[in-house]
mmCIF file of C-alpha atoms in Angstrom:
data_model
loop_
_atom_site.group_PDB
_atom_site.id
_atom_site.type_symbol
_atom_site.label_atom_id
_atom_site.label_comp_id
_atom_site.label_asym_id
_atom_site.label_seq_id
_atom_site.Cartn_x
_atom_site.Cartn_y
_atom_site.Cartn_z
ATOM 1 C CA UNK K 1 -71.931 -60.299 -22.833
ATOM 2 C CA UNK K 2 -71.542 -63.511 -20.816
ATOM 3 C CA UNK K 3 -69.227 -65.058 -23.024
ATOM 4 C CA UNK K 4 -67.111 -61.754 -23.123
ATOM 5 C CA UNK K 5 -67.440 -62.086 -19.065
ATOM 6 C CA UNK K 6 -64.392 -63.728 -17.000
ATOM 7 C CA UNK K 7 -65.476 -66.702 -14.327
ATOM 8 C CA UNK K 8 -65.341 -64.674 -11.894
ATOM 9 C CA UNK K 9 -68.016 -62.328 -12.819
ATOM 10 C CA UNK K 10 -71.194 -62.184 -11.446
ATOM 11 C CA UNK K 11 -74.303 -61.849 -13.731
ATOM 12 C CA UNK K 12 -78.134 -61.362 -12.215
ATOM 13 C CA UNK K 13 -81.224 -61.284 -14.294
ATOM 14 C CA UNK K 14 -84.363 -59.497 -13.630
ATOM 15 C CA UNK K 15 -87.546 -59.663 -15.469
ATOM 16 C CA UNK K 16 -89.809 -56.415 -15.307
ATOM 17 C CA UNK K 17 -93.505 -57.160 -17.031
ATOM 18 C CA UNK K 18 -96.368 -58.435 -16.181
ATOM 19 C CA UNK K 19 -94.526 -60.128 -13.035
ATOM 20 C CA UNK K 20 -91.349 -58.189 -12.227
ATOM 21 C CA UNK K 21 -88.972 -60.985 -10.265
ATOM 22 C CA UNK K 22 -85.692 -62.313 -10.391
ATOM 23 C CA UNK K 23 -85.180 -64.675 -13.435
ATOM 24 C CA UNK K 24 -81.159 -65.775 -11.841
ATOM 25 C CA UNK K 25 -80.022 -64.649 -8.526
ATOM 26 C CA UNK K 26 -76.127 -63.342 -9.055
ATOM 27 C CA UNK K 27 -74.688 -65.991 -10.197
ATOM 28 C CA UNK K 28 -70.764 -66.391 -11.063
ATOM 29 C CA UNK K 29 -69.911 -66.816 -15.125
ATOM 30 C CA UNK K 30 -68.186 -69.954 -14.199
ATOM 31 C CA UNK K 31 -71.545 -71.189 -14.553
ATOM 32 C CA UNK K 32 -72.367 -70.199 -17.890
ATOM 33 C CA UNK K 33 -75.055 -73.182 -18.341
ATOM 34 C CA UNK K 34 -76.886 -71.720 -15.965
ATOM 35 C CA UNK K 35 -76.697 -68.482 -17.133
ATOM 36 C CA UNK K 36 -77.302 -68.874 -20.608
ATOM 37 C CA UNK K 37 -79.829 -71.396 -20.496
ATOM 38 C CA UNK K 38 -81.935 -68.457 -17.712
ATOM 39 C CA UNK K 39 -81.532 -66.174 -21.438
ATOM 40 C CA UNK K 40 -82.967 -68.388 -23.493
ATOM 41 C CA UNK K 41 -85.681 -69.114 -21.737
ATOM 42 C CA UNK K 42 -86.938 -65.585 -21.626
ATOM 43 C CA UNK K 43 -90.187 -65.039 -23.492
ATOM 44 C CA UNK K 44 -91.600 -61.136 -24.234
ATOM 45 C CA UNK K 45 -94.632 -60.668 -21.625
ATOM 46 C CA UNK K 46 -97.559 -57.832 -21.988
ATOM 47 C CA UNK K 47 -96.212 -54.874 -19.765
ATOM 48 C CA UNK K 48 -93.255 -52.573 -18.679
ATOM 49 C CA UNK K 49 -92.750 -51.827 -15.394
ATOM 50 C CA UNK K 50 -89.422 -49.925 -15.671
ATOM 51 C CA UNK K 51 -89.117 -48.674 -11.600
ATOM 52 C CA UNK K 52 -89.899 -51.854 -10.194
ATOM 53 C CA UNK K 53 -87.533 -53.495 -13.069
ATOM 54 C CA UNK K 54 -84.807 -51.206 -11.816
ATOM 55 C CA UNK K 55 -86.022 -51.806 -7.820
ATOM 56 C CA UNK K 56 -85.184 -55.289 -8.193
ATOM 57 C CA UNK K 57 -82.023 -55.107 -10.541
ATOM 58 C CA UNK K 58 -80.323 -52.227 -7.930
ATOM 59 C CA UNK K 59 -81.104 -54.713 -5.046
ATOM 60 C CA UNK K 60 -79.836 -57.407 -6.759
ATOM 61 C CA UNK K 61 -76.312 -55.234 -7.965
ATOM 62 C CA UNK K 62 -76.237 -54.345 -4.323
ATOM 63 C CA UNK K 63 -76.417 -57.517 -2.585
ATOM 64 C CA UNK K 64 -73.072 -58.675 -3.961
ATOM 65 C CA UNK K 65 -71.669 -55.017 -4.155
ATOM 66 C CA UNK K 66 -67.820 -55.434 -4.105
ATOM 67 C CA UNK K 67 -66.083 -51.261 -4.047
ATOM 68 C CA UNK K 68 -63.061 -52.493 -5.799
ATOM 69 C CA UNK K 69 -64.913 -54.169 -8.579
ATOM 70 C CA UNK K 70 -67.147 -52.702 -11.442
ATOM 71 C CA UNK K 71 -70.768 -53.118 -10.034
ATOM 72 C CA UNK K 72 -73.414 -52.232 -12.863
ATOM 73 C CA UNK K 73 -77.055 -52.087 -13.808
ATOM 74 C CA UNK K 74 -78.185 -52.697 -17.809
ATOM 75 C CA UNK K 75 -81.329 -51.696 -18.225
ATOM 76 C CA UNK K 76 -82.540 -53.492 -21.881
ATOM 77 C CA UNK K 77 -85.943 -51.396 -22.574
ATOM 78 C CA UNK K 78 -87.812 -50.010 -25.631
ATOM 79 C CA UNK K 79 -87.996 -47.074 -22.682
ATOM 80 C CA UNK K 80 -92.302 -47.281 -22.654
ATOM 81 C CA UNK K 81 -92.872 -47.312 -19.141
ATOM 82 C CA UNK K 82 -96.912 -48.021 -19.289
ATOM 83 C CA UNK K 83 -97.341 -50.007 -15.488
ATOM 84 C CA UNK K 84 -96.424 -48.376 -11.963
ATOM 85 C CA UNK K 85 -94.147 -45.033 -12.370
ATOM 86 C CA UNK K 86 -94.769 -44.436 -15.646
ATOM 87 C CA UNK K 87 -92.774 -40.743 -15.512
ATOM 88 C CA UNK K 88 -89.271 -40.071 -15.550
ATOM 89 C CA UNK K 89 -88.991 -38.201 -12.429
ATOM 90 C CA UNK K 90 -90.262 -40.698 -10.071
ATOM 91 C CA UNK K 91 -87.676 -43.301 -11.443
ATOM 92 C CA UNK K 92 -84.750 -41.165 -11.801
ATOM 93 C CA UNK K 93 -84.829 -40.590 -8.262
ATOM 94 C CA UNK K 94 -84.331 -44.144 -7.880
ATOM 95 C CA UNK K 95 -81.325 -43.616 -9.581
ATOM 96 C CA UNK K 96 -80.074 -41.106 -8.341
ATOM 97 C CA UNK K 97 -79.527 -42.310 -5.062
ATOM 98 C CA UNK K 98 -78.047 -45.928 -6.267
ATOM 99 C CA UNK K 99 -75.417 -44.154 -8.127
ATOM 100 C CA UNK K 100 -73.987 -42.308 -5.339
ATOM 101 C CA UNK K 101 -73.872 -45.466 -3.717
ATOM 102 C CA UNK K 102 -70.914 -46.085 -6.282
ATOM 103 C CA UNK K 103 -73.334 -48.617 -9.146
ATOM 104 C CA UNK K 104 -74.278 -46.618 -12.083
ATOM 105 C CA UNK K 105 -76.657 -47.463 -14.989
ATOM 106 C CA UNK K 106 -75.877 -48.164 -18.784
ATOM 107 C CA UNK K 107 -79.261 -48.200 -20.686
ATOM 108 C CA UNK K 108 -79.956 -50.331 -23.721
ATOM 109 C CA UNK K 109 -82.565 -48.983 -26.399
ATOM 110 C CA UNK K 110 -84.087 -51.556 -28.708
ATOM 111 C CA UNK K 111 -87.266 -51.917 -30.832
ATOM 112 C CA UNK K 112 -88.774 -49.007 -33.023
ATOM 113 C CA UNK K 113 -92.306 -47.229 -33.395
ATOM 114 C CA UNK K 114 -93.044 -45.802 -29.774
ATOM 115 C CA UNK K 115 -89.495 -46.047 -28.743
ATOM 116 C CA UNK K 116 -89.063 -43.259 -25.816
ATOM 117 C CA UNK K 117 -85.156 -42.689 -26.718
ATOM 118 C CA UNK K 118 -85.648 -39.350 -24.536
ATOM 119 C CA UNK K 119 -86.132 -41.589 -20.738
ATOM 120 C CA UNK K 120 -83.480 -43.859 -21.618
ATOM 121 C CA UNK K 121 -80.781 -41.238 -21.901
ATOM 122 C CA UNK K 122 -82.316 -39.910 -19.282
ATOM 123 C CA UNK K 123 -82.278 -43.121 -16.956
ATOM 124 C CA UNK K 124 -78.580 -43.015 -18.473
ATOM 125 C CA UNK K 125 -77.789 -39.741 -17.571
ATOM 126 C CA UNK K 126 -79.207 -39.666 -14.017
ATOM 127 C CA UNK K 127 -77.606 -43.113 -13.563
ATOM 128 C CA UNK K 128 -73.873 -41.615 -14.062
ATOM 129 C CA UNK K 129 -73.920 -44.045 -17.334
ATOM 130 C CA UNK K 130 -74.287 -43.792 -20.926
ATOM 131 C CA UNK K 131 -77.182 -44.904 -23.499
ATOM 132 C CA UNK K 132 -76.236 -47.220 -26.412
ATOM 133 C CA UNK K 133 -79.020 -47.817 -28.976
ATOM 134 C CA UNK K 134 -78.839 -51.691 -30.497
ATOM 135 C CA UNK K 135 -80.600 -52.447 -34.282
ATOM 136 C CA UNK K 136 -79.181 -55.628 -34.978
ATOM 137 C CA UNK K 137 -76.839 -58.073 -33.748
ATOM 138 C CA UNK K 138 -73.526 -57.136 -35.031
ATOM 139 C CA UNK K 139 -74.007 -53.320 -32.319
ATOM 140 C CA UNK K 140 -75.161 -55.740 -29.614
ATOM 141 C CA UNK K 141 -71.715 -57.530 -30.318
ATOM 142 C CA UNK K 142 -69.862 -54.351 -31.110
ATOM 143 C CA UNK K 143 -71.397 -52.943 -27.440
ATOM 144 C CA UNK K 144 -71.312 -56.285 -25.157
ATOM 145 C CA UNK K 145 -67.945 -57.863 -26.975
ATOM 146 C CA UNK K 146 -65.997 -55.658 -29.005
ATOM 147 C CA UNK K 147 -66.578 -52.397 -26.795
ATOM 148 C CA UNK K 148 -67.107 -54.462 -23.650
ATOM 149 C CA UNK K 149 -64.361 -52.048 -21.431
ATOM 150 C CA UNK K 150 -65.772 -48.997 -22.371
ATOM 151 C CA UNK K 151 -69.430 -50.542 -21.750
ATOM 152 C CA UNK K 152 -68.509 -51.333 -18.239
ATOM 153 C CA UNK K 153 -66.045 -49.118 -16.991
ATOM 154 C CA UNK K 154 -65.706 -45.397 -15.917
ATOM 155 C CA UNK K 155 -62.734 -43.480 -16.455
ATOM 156 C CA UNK K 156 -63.907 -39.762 -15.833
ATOM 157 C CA UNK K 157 -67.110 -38.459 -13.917
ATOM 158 C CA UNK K 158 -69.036 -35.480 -14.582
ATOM 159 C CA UNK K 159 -66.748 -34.733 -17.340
ATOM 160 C CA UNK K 160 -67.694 -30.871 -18.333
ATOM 161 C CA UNK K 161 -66.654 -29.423 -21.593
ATOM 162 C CA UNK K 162 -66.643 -25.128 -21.649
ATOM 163 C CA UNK K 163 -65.637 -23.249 -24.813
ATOM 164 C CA UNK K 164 -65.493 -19.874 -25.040
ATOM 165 C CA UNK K 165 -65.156 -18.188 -27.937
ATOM 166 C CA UNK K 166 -63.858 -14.769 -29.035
ATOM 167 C CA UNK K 167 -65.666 -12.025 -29.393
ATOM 168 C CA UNK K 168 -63.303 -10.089 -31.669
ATOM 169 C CA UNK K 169 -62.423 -12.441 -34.126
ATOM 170 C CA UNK K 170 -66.135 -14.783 -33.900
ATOM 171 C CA UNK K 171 -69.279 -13.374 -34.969
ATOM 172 C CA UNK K 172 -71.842 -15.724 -33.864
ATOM 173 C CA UNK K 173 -71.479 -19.710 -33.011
ATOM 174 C CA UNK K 174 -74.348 -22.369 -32.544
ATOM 175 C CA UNK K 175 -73.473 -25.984 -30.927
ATOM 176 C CA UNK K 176 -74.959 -28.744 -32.525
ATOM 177 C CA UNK K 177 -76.455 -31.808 -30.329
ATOM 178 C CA UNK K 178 -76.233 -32.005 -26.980
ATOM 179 C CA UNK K 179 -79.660 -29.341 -26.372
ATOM 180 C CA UNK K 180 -80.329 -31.737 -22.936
ATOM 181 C CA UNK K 181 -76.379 -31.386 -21.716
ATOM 182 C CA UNK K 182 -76.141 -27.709 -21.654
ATOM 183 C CA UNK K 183 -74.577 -26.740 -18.010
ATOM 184 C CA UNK K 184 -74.591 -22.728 -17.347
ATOM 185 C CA UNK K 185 -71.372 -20.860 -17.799
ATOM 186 C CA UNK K 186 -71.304 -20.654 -13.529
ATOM 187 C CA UNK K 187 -71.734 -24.413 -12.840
ATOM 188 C CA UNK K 188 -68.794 -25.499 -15.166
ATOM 189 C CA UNK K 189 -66.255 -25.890 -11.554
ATOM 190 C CA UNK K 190 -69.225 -26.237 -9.250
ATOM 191 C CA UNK K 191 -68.335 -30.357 -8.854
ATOM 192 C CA UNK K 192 -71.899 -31.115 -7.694
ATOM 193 C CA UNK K 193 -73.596 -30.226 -10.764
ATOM 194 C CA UNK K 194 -73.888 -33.238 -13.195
ATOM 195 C CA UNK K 195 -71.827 -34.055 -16.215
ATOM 196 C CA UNK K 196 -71.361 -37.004 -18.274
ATOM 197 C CA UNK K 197 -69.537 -40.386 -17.845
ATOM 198 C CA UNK K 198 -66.806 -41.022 -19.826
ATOM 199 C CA UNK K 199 -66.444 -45.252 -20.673
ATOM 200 C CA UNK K 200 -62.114 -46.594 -21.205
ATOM 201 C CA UNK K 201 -61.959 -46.250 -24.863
ATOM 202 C CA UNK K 202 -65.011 -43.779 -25.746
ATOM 203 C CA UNK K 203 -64.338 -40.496 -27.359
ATOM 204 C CA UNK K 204 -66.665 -37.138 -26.968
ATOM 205 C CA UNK K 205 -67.193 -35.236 -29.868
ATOM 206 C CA UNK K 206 -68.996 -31.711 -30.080
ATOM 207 C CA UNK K 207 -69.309 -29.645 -33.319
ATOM 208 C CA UNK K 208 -69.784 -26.245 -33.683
ATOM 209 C CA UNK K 209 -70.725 -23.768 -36.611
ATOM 210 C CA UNK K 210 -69.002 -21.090 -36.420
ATOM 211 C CA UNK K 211 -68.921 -17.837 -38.489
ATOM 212 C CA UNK K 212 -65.596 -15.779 -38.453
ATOM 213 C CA UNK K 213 -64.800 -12.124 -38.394
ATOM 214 C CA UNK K 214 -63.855 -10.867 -41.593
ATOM 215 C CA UNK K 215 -61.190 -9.436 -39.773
ATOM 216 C CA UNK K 216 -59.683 -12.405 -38.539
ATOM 217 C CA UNK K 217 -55.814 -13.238 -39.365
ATOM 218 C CA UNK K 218 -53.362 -16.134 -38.971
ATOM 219 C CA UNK K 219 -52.422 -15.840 -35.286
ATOM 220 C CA UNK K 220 -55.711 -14.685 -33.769
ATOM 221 C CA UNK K 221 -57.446 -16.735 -31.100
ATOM 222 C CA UNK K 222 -60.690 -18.086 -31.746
ATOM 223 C CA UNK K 223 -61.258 -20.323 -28.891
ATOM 224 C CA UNK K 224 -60.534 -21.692 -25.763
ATOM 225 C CA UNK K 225 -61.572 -25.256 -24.825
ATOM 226 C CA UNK K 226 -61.368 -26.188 -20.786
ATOM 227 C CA UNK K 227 -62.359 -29.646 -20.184
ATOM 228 C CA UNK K 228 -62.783 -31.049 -16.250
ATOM 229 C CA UNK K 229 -64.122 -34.342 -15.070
ATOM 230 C CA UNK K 230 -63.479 -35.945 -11.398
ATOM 231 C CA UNK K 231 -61.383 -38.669 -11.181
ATOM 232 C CA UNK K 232 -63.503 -42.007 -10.948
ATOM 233 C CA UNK K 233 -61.725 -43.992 -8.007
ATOM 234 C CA UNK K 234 -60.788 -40.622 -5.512
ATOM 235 C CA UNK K 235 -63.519 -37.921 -7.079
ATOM 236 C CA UNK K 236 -60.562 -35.820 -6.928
ATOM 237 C CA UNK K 237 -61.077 -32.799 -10.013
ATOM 238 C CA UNK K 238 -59.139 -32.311 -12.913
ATOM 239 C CA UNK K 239 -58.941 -29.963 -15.529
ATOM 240 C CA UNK K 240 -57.006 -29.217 -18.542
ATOM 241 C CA UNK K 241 -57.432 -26.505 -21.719
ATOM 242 C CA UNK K 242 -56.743 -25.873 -25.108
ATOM 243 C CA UNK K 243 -56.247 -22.798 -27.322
ATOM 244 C CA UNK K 244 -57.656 -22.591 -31.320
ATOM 245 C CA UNK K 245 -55.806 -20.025 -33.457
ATOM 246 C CA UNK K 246 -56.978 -18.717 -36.708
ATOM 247 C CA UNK K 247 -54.508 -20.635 -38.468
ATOM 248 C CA UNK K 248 -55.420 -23.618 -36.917
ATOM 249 C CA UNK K 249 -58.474 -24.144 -39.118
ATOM 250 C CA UNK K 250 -58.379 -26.439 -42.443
ATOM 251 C CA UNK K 251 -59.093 -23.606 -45.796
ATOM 252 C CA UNK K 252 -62.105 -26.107 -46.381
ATOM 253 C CA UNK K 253 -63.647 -29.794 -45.673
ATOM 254 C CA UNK K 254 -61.609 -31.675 -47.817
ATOM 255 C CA UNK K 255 -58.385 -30.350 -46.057
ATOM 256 C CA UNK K 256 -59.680 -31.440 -42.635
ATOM 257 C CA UNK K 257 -58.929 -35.132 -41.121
ATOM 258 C CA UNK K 258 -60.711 -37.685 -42.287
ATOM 259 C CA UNK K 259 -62.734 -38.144 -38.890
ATOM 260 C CA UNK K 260 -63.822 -34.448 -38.639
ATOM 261 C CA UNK K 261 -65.062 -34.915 -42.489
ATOM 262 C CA UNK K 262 -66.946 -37.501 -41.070
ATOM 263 C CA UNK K 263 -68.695 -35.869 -37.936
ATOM 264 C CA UNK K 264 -69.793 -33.018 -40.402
ATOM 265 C CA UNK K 265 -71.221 -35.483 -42.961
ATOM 266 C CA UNK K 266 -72.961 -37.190 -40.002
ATOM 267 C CA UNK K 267 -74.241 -33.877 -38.153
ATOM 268 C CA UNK K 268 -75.423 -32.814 -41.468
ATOM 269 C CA UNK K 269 -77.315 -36.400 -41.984
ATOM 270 C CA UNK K 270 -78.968 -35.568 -38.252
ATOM 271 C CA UNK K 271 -79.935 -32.316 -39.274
ATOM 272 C CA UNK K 272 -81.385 -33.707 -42.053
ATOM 273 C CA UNK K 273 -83.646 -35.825 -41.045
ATOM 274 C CA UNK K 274 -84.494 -33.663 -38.061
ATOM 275 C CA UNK K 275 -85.587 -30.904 -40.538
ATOM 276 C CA UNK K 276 -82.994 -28.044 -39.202
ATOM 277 C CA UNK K 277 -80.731 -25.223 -40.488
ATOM 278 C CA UNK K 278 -78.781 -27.357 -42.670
ATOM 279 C CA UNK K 279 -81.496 -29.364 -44.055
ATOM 280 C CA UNK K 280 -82.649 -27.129 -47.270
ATOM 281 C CA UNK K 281 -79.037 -27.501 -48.148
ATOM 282 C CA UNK K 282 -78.165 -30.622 -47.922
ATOM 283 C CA UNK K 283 -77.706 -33.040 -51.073
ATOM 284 C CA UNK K 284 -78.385 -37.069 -49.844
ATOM 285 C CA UNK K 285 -76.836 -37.940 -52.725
ATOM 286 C CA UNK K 286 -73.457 -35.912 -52.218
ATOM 287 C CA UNK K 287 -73.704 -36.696 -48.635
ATOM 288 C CA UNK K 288 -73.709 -40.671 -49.538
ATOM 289 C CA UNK K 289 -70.774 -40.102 -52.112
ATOM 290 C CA UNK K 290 -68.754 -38.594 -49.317
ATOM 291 C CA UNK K 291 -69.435 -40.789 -46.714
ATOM 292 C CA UNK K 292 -68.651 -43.760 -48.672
ATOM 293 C CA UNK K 293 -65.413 -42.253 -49.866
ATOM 294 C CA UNK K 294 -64.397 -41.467 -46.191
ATOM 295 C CA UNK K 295 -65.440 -45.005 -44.734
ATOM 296 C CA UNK K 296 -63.038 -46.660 -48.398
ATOM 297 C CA UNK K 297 -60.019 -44.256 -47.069
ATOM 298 C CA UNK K 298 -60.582 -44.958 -43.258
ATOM 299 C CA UNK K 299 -61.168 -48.724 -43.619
ATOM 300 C CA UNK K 300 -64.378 -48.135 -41.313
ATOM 301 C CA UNK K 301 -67.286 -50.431 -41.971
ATOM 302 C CA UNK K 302 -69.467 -48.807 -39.248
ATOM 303 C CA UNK K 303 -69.426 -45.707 -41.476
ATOM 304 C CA UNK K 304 -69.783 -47.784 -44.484
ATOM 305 C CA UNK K 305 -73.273 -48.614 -43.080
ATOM 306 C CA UNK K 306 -73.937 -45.414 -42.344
ATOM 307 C CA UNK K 307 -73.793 -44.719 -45.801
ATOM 308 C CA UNK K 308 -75.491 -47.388 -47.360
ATOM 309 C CA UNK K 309 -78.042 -46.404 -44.605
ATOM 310 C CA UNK K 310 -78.422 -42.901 -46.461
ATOM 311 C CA UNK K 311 -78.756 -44.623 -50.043
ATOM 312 C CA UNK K 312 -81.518 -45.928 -48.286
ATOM 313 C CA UNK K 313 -82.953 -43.261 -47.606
ATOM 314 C CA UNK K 314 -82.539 -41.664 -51.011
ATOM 315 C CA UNK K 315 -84.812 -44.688 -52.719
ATOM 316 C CA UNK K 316 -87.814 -43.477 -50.025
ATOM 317 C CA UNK K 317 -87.390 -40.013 -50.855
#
C-alpha cells in the first residue's frame, strides 16, 4: 500500500494488543523510510482489542481530516475481539458515528481457525466500507496495488438493489448470498436505511434461481431490476431500472457469457461447501473441469486458482 501511495499521502499506524498506541503519527509517504521501517518493526503481541484499536485509528484519521480528500480507516484483524468490547454492537456504534463524519472503514480479514469473518463485514458494513479477505501475498497486492482505487474510494452510497419478479410468468425464486443485506420491500427509497458501498472499479453481482411458468413465451416479462445509491460527494439519490424478458434468457449454461458461467460455477462451489440446496447435486469434478475451461477462455488467473483450489478439495474428499 505505501509504495502504491503518492507523497502526498498521509499514512498512520496503530497497534491494538496488549498495549493499544500509536506505532507512527500521520505521517506523509514522502517519507517512506519512516514509514516502512514503523512496518517492519511490528511484532504479533498476545491480545485484540478491536474498539480501542479503532478509538485510536478514527482519532488519528480525524486529526488530519481533509473533506476534499479520501480519509480512511483499515482495520487488519483475524476479527477475535477477546480484550475490552468484545461484541459487535458496542463497536459498531463507534462506527457508526465516524462514518457520518465523512471517514469510512475497509476491513481486512487474515489468518484461519477462529477467524470471526461475520464482525468484520460487519465492522465493514456499519463503517460505509467493504470487507476484503487476504490468504497470501499476491490478494494483499491485488487489494493494496492492483485494486488500490476501488480499495480507497467511494463512488455510490447505500447502493440498494430491488427486483421484482412476475407473478404470472415466475413460479417461485430464491436469492443466493447476501442473507445479512436483505432491506424490506418499504425501505428500498427510504435514503436513511443502510445499503452498501460501492469502490471505482468494483462490480455487484447477485444470482438468483429462478423457476419459470410453463406458460411463459418469448416476449413475457420476468423481471424488473431498480437499482438506487446516493451520490458520494452531494448524497443526492439516484436511481435507474431494467426490464428481463423471456427471451432474454440463454436456452442453457453453456449459451450464457462466460462471466455468468462463472458466478454459477462459483455459487454452486459456495453451496457446496456450505452443505445447501445445490450441494447433493453438485459434481467437484465437473465443477473443476468447467471452471478451468472458463478461466483458459477468459485469460483469468484468479479463476484459475479458484479451480485448482477445488482440485484441492477433491484429493481431501
Amino acid at each position: 500500500l505505501v509504495d502504491a501511495l503518492r507523497p502526498t499521502d498521509r499514512v498512520a499506524i496503530v497497534v491494538y494488543s496488549d498495549d493499544t498506541r500509536v506505532v507512527l503519527a500521520s505521517t506523509k509517504v514522502r517519507d517512506r523510510d519512516e514509514i516502512l521501517d514503523t512496518i517492519d518493526g511490528l511484532r504479533p503481541e498476545g491480545s485484540t482489542n478491536v474498539q480501542e484499536g479503532l478509538t485510536l485509528g478514527y482519532a488519528q484519521a480525524q486529526s488530519t481530516y481533509e473533506p476534499d480528500r479520501i480519509n480512511r480507516v483499515i482495520l487488519l484483524s483475524d476479527g477475535v475481539a477477546n480484550v475490552g468490547a468484545t461484541g459487535p454492537d458496542d463497536i459498531l456504534h463507534l462506527i457508526e458515528d465516524r462514518a457520518r463524519d465523512g471517514i469510512d472503514l475497509v476491513t481486512v480479514g487474515f489468518g484461519l481457525g477462529d477467524y470471526n469473518d461475520a464482525l468484520m463485514e460487519q465492522l465493514a458494513d456499519q463503517g460505509d466500507g467493504f470487507y476484503a479477505y487476504v490468504d497470501g501475498l499476491d490478494e494483499a497486492e491485488r487489494l493494496f496495488t492492483d485494486d488500490l482505487t476501488g480499495t480507497l474510494q467511494t463512488i455510490a452510497r447505500d447502493a440498494k438493489i430491488q427486483v421484482t419478479f412476475n407473478p404470472d410468468t415466475v413460479r417461485s425464486y430464491r436469492l443466493i448470498g447476501f442473507e445479512n443485506r436483505a432491506v424490506a420491500d418499504d425501505d428500498f427509497r427510504d435514503d436513511s436505511v443502510d445499503g452498501g458501498e460501492v469502490g471505482a472499479g468494483h462490480t455487484v453481482t447477485a444470482l438468483y434461481e429462478v423457476t419459470l411458468d410453463e406458460d411463459a413465451r418469448d416476449g413475457d416479462w420476468l423481471a424488473r431490476t431498480d437499482v438506487r445509491w446516493l451520490d458520494p460527494d452531494t448524497d443526492e439519490p439516484d436511481e435507474t431500472s431494467a426490464t428481463m424478458l423471456a427471451n432474454d434468457l440463454a436456452s442453457n449454461l453453456g449459451d450464457a457469457s462466460l462471466r455468468l458461467q462463472q458466478d454459477v460455477y462459483v455459487a454452486a462451489f459456495a453451496d457446496y461447501l456450505r452443505g445447501g440446496p445445490w450441494s447433493s447435486s453438485i459434481s467437484l469434478g465437473g465443477l473443476s473441469a468447467n471452471l478451468h475451461s472458463v478461466a483458459e477462455r477468459l485469460d483469468d488467473a484468479d479463476l484459475g486458482e479458484l479451480a485448482d483450489l477445488i482440485d484441492r478439495r477433491l484429493v481431501l474428499d
